[in-house]
Short mmCIF file of C-alpha atoms in Angstrom, two decimals:
data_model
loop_
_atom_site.label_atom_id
_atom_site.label_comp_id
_atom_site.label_asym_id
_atom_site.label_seq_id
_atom_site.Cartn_x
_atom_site.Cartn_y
_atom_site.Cartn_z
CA UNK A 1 178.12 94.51 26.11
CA UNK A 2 181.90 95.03 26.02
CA UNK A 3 184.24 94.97 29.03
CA UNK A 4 185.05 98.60 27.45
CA UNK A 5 181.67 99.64 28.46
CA UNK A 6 181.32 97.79 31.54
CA UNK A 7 184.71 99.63 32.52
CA UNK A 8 183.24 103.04 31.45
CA UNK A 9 180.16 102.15 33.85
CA UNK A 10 182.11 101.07 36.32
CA UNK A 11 183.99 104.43 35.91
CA UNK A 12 180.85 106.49 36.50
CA UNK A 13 179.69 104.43 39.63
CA UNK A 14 182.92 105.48 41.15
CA UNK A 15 182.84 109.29 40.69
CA UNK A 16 179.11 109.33 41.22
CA UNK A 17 179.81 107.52 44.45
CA UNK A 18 182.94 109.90 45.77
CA UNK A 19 180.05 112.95 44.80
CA UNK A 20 177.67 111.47 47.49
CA UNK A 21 180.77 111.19 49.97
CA UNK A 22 181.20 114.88 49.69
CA UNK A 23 177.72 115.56 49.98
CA UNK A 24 177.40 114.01 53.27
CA UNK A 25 180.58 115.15 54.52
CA UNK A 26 178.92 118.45 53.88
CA UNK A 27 175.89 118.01 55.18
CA UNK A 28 177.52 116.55 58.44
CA UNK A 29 179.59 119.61 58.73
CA UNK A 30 176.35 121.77 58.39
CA UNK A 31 175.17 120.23 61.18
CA UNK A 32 177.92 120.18 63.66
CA UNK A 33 178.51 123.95 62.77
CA UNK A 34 174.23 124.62 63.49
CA UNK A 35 174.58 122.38 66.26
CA UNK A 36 177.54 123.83 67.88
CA UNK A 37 175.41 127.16 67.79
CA UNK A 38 172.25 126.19 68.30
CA UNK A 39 172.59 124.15 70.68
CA UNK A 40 173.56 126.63 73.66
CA UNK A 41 170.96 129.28 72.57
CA UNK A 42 168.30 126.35 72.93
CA UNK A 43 169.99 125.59 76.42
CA UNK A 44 169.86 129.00 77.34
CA UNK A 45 165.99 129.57 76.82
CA UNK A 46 164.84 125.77 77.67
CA UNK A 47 167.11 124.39 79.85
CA UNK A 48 169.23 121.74 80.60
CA UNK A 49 168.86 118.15 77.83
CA UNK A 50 167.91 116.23 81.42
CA UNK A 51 166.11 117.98 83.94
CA UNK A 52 167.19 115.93 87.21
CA UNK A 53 165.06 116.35 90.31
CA UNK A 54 166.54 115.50 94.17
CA UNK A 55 164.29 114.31 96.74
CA UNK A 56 164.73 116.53 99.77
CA UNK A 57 166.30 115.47 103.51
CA UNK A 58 166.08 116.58 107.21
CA UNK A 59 169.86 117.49 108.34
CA UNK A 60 170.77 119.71 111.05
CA UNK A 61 173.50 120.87 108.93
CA UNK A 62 171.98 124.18 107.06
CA UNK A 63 174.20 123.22 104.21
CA UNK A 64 173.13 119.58 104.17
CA UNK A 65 176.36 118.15 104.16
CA UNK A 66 176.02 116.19 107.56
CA UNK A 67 174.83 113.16 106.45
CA UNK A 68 174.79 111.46 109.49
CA UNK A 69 171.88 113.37 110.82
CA UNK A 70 169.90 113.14 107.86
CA UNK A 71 166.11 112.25 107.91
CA UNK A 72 164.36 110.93 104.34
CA UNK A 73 160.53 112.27 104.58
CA UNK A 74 158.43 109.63 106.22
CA UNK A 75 155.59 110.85 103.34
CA UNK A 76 156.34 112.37 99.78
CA UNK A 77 153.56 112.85 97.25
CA UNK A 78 153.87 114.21 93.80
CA UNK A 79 152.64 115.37 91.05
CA UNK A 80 153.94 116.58 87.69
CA UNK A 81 152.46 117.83 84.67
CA UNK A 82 154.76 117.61 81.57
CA UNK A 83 153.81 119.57 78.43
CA UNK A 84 156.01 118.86 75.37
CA UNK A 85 156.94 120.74 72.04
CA UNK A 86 159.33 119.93 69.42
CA UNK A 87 161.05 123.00 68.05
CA UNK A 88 162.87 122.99 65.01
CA UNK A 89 166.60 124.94 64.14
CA UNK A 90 167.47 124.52 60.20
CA UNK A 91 168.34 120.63 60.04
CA UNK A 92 167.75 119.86 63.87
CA UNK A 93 164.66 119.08 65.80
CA UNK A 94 164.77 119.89 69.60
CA UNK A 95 162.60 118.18 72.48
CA UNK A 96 161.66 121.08 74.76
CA UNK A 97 159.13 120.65 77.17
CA UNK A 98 157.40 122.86 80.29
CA UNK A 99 157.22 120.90 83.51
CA UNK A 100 154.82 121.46 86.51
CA UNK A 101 155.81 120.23 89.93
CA UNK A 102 154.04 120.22 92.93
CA UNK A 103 155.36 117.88 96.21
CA UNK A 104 153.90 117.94 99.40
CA UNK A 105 156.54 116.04 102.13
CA UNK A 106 155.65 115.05 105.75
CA UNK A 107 158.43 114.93 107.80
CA UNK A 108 157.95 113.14 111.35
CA UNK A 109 158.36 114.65 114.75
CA UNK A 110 161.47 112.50 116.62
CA UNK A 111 161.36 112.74 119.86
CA UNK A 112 164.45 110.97 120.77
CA UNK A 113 166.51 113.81 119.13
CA UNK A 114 168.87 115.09 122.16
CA UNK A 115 167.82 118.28 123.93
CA UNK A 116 169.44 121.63 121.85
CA UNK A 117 169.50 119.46 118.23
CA UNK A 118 165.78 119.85 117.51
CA UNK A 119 166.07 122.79 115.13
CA UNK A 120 166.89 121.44 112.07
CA UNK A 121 166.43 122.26 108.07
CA UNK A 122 164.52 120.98 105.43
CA UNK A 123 166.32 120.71 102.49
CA UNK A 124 165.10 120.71 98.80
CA UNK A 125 167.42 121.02 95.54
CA UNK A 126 165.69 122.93 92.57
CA UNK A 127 167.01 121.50 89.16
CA UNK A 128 170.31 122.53 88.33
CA UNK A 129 170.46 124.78 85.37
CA UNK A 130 167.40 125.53 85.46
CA UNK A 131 165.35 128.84 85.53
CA UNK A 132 161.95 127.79 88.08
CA UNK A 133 159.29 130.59 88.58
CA UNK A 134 156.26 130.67 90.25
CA UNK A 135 158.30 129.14 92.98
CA UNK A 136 155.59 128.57 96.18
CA UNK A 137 157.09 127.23 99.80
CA UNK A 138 154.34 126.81 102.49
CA UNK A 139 154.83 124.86 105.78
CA UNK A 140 151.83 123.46 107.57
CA UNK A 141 150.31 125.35 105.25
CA UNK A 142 151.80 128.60 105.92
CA UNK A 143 153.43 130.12 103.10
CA UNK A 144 156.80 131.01 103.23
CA UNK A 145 158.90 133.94 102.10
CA UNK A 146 162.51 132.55 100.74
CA UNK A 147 165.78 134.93 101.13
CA UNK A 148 166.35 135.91 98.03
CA UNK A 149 170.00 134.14 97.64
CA UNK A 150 167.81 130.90 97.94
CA UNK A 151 165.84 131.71 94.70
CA UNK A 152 169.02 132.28 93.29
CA UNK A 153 171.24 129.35 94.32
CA UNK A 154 168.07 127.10 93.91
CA UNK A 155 169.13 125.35 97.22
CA UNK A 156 165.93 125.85 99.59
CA UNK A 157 166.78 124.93 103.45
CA UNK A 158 163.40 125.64 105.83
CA UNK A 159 164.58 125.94 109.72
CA UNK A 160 162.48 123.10 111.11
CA UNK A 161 161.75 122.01 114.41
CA UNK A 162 161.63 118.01 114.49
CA UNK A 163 159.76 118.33 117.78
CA UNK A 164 156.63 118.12 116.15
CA UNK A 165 154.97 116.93 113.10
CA UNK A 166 155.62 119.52 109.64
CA UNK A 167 154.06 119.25 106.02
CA UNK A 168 156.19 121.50 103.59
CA UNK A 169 154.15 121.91 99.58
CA UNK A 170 156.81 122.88 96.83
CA UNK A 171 155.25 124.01 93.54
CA UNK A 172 156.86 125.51 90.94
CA UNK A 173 157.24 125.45 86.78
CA UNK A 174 160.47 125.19 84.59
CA UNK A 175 161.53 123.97 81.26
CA UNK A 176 163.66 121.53 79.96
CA UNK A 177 164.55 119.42 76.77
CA UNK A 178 164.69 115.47 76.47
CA UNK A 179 164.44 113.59 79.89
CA UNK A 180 162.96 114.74 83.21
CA UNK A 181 163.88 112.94 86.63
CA UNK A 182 163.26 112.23 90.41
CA UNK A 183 165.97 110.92 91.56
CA UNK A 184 165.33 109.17 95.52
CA UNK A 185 168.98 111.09 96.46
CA UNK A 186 171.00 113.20 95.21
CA UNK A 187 171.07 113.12 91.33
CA UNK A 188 173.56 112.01 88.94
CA UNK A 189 175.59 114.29 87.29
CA UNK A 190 174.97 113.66 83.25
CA UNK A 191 177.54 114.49 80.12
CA UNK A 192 177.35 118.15 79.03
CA UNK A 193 176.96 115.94 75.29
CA UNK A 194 175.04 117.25 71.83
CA UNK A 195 172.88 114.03 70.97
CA UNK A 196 171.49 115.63 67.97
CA UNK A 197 169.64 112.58 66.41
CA UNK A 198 168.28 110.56 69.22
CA UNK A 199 169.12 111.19 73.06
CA UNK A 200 170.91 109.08 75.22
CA UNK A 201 167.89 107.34 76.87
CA UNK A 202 169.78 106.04 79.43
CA UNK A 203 169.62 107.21 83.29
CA UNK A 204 172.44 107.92 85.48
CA UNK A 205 172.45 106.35 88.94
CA UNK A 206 172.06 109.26 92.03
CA UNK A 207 175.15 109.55 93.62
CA UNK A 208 173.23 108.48 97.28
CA UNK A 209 171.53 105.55 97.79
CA UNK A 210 168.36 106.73 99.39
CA UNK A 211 165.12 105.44 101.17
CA UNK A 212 161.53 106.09 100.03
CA UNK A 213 159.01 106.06 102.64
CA UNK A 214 155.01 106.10 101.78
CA UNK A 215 156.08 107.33 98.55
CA UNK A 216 153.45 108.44 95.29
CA UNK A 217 154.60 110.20 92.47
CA UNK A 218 152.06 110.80 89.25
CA UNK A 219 152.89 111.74 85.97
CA UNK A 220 150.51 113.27 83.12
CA UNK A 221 151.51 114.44 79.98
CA UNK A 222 150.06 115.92 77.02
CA UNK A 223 151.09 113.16 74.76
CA UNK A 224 151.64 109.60 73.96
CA UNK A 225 154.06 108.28 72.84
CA UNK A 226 156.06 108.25 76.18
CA UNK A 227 158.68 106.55 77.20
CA UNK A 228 161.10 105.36 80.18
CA UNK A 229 165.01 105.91 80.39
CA UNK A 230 166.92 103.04 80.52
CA UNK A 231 168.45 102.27 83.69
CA UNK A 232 165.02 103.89 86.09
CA UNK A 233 162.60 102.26 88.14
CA UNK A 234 159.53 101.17 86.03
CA UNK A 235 156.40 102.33 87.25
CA UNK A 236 153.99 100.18 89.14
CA UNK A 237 151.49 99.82 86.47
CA UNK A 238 151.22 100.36 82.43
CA UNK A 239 150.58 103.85 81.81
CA UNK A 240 147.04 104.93 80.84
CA UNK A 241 145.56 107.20 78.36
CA UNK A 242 144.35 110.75 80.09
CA UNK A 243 142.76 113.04 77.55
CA UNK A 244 145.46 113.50 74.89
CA UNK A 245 148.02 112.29 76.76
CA UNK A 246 149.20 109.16 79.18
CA UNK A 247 149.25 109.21 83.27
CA UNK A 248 151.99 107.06 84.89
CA UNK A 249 152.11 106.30 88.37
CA UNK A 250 154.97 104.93 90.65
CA UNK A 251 154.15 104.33 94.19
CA UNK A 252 156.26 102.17 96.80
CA UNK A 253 155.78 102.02 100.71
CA UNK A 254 159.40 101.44 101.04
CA UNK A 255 162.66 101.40 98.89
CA UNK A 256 166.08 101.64 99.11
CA UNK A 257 167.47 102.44 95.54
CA UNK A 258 169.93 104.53 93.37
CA UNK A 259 167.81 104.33 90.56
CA UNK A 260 165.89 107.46 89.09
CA UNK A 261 161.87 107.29 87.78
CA UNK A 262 160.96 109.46 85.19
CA UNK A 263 159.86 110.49 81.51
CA UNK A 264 161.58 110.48 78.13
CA UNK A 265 160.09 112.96 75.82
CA UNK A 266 159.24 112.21 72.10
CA UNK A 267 161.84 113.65 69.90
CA UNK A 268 161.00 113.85 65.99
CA UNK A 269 163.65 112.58 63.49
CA UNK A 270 166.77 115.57 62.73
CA UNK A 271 167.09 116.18 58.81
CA UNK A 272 171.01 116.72 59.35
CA UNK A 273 171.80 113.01 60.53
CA UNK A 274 169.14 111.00 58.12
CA UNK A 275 170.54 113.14 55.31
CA UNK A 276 174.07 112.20 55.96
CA UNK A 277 173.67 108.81 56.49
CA UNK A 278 171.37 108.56 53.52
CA UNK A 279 174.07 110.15 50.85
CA UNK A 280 177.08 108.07 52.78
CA UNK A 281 174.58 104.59 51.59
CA UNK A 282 173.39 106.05 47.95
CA UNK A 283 176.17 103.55 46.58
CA UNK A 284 174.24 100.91 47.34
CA UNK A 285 171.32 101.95 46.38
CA UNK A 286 172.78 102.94 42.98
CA UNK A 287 174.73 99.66 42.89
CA UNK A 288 171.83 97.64 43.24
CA UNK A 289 169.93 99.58 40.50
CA UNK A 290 172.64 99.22 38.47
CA UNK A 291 172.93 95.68 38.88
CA UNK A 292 169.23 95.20 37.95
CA UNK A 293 169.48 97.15 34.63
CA UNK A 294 172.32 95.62 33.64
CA UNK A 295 170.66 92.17 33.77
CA UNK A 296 167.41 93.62 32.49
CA UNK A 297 168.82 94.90 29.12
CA UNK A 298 170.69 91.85 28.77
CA UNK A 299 167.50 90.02 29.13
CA UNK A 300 165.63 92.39 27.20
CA UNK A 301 168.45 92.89 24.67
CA UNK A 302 168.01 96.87 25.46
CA UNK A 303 171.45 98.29 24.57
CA UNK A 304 172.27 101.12 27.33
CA UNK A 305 174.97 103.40 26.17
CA UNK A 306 177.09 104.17 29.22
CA UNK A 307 175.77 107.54 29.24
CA UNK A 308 172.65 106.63 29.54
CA UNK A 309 173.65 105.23 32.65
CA UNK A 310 175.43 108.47 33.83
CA UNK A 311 172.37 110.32 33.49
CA UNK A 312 170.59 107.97 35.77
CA UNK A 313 172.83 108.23 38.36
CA UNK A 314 172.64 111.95 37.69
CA UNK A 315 168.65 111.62 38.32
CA UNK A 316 169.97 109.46 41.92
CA UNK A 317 171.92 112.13 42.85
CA UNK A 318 169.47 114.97 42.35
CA UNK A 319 167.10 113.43 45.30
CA UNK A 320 170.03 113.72 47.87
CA UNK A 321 171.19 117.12 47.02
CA UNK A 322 167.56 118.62 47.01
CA UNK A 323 166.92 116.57 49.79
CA UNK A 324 169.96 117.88 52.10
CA UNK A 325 168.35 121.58 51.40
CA UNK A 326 164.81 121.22 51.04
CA UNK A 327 165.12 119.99 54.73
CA UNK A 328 165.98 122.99 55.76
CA UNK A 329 162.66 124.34 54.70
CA UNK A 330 160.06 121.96 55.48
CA UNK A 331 159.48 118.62 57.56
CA UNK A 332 161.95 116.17 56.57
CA UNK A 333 159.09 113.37 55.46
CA UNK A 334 157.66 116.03 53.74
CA UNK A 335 161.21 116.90 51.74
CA UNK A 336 161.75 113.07 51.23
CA UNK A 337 158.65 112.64 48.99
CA UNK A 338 158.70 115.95 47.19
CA UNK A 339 162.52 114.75 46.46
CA UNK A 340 161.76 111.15 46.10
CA UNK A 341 159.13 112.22 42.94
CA UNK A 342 161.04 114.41 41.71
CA UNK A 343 164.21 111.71 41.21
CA UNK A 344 161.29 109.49 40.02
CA UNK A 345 160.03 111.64 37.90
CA UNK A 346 163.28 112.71 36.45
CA UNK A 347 165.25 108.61 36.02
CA UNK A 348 161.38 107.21 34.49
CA UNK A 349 160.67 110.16 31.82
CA UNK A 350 164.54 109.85 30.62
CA UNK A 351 164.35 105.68 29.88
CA UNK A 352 161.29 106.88 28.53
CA UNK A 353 162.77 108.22 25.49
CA UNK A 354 165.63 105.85 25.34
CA UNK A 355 164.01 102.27 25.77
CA UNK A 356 160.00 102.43 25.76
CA UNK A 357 157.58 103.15 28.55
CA UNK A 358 156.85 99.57 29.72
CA UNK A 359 161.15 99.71 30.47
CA UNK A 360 160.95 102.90 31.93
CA UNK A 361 157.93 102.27 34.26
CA UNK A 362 157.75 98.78 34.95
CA UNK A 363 161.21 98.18 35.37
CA UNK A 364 163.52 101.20 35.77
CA UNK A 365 160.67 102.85 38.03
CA UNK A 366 160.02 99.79 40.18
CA UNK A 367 163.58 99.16 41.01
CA UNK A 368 164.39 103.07 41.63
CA UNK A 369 161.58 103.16 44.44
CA UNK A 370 162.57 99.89 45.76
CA UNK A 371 166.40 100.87 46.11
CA UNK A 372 165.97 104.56 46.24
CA UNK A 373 163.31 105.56 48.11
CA UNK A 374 162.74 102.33 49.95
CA UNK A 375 165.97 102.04 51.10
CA UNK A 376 166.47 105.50 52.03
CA UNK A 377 162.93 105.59 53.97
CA UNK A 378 164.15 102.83 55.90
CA UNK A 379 166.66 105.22 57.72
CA UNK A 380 163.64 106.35 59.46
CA UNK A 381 163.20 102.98 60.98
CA UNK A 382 165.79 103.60 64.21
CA UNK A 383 167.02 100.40 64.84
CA UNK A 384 165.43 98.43 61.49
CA UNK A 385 167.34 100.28 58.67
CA UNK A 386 170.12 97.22 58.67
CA UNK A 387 167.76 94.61 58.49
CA UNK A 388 165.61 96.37 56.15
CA UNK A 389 168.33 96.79 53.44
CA UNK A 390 169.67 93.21 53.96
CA UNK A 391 166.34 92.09 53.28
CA UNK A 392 165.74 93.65 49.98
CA UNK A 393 169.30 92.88 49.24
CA UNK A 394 168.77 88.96 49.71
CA UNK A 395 165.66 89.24 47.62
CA UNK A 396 167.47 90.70 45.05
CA UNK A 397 169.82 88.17 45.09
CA UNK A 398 167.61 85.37 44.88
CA UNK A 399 165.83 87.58 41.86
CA UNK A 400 168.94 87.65 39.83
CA UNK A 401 170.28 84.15 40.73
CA UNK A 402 166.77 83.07 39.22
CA UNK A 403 166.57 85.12 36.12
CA UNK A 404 170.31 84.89 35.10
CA UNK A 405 170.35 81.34 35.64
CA UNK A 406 171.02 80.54 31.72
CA UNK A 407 172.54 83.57 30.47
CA UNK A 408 175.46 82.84 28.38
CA UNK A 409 177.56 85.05 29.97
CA UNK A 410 180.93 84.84 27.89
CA UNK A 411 178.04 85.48 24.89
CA UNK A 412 177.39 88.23 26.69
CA UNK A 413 180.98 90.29 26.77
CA UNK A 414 181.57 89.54 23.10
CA UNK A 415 183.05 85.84 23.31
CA UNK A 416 182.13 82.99 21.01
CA UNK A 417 180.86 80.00 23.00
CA UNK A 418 184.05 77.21 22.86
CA UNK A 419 182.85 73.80 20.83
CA UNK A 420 184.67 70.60 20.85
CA UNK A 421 187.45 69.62 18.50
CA UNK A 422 187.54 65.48 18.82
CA UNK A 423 185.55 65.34 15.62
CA UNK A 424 185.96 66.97 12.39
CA UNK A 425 183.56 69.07 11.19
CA UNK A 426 181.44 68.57 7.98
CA UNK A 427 182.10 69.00 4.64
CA UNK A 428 179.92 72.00 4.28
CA UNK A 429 181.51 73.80 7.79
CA UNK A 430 183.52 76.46 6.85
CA UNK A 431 186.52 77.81 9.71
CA UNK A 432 187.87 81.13 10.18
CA UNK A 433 190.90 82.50 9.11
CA UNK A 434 193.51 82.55 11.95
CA UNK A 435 193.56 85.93 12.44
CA UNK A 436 190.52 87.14 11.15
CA UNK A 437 187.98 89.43 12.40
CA UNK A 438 185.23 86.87 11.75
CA UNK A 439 183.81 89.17 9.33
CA UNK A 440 182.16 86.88 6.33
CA UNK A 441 184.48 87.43 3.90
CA UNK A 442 187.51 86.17 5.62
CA UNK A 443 185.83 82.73 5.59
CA UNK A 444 187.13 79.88 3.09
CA UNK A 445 186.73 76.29 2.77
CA UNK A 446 188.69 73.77 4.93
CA UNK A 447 189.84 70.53 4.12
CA UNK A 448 188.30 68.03 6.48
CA UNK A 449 190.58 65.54 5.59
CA UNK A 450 193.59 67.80 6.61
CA UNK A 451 192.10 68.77 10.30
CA UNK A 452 193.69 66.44 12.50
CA UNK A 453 197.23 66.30 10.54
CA UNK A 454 200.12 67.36 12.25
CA UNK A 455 201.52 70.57 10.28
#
């Protein structure tokens, strides 16, 4: 192969690789734009991305803010039922899911409370941003008719006499995306943020330190693959399968804490993000391929024109850009594969034509779905995509290193191999003229007596 050719290669790598830099730049733009719109239309119908639950307090304060003469409940058992959906907008996926609460508190009679500060309030804080309905208050199982600026304001305060004994039930349903919480305070306050690929799993500290007393809350969801945010208090015991879905319990007598318990909801893959990222690393992929036809046609002595190679990387290209709008369409594994066959399809029937089908299949089509699809697939691998790729790339290496071991490579780019001068060659040797073309008939007879003699 010439360096001309090598050049011209080289060429087409380069302006095949700025094509894929577009693409993704376009395909992240896409996304920010749908996200940017999207994204408060799916707050505005399911909620906030964390739905953060307080525990309620005894204050004699009606607004709560006397902290001094706040009472934790000596009793709080929970329950919540968590029901998830992903919904889908264009290239994003979003984790919505229905959540049914129901806490029943016991709060303690005191009796050393001074005479004319008995009447108190119980305090409970709905989730903020947040629509609840079928909102139920009952004390000693009486039910109780909220003012309607409660329901509003979603800050519930029941006058209370501490005199005695009280048990208050709260039940009530409302939606939310991502991560719900019980916080033992007052919760954090989280990053209004657009995580479109994969939410921050991680949960903010309440801004109280509070105490749990006799405490019991149970989880059950209808699916499995659950998991905790990072930063909450783990659960007492490994969650258990419950008809479709998993139960989780956490239960403490007593604990002082900041930290939050609660559920992180499955959230599938977004097509926008993958895409992107996948058409930002296609130079790799191509470079690789590349690198393994090249070697395979010197090998093979298979001479590849280097339009030959442009159409391959035209057949590279075609999965990304079919990818970044079949997505919009259908499932993003289900885009990948049509795309990924089609790019297959297109690369192995082309070196079909030009070099064989053993070439085209066994070599040309193995290395595409090791660098193209296998490398791209491993972008659904969150948090093995790096390792993946280095991987295959070290295999490569040691592939090549093997294979290429005794390749002449200045044969290769058109060079004759250099041979030693310190003896004169035979009488029947014939030498080049200087200057010559080495085509045969510039060839003549030297003198072997004249070839060491100074001119």
């Amino acid at each position: 192969m010439s360096s001309i050719r090598l050049i011209a290669i080289i060429f087409i790598f380069g302006v095949i690789s700025l094509a894929w830099m577009v693409l993704g730049g376009t395909v992240f733009v896409r996304t920010e734009d749908l996200g940017q719109t999207v994204d408060a239309e799916m707050q505005s119908q399911w909620g906030p991305k964390v739905v953060a639950q307080s525990a309620p307090f005894w204050s004699l304060d009606p607004k709560g803010r006397d902290s001094y003469s706040m009472a934790v409940p000596s009793s709080s058992s929970i329950y919540v039922k968590l029901s998830h959906e992903n919904r889908d907008k264009g290239l994003l996926w979003f984790s919505t899911f229905t959540a049914g609460f129901s806490g029943t508190y016991v709060i303690l009679a005191e009796s050393e409370i001074e005479t004319g500060k008995k009447q108190g309030f119980f305090h409970f804080e709905l989730p903020a941003d947040t629509t609840p309905r079928d909102l139920t208050v009952s004390l000693d199982n009486k039910p109780i008719q909220l003012p309607y600026e409660q329901k509003v304001s979603g800050s519930i305060h029941i006058p209370m006499d501490r005199s005695a004994d009280h048990t208050i039930s709260i039940t009530f349903k409302t939606n939310g995306q991502n991560m719900w919480l019980y916080y033992p305070g007052k919760a954090g306050q989280y990053p209004s943020s657009r995580e479109y690929e994969t939410p921050d799993n991680s949960a903010v500290q309440g801004q109280t330190t509070s105490e749990l007393q006799n405490f019991t809350l149970n989880v059950e969801t209808d699916f499995r693959a659950i998991d905790y945010p990072r930063g909450s208090q783990s659960p007492n015991n490994k969650a258990i399968p419950n008809n479709n879905g998993m139960k989780v319990e956490w239960q403490f007598q007593n604990l002082i804490t900041r930290q939050p318990m609660g559920i992180v909801m499955p959230i599938r893959a977004n097509a926008g993000p993958i895409v992107a990222r996948m058409s930002f690393f296609a130079p790799v992929s191509l470079f690789f391929f590349f690198t393994v036809m090249f070697v395979v046609c010197v090998l093979k002595k298979i001479p590849l024109h280097p339009m030959h190679f442009l159409f391959l990387s035209a057949g590279f290209f075609a999965f990304h850009i079919l990818l970044a709008y079949l997505a919009d369409h259908v499932s993003i594994h289900l885009a990948f594969w049509i795309c990924a066959g089609i790019s297959v399809l297109l690369v192995v029937s082309y070196l079909r034509l030009v070099a064989g089908v053993k070439f085209a299949v066994f070599y040309a089509g193995i290395a595409q779905l090791m660098y193209l699809v296998g490398f791209s697939y491993a972008f659904f691998w969150v948090g093995m995509t790096g390792l993946t790729i280095t991987i295959g790339a070290v295999a490569t290496l040691f592939v090549l290193m093997q294979t290429t071991g005794r390749v002449n490579w200045a044969e290769v780019f058109g060079k004759k191999a250099v041979t030693s001068l310190t003896s004169p060659p035979p009488l029947s040797h014939t030498q080049p003229v200087v200057g010559s073309d080495d085509k045969k008939d510039d060839w003549e007879i030297v003198d072997p007596t004249q070839y060491d003699k100074p001119e």
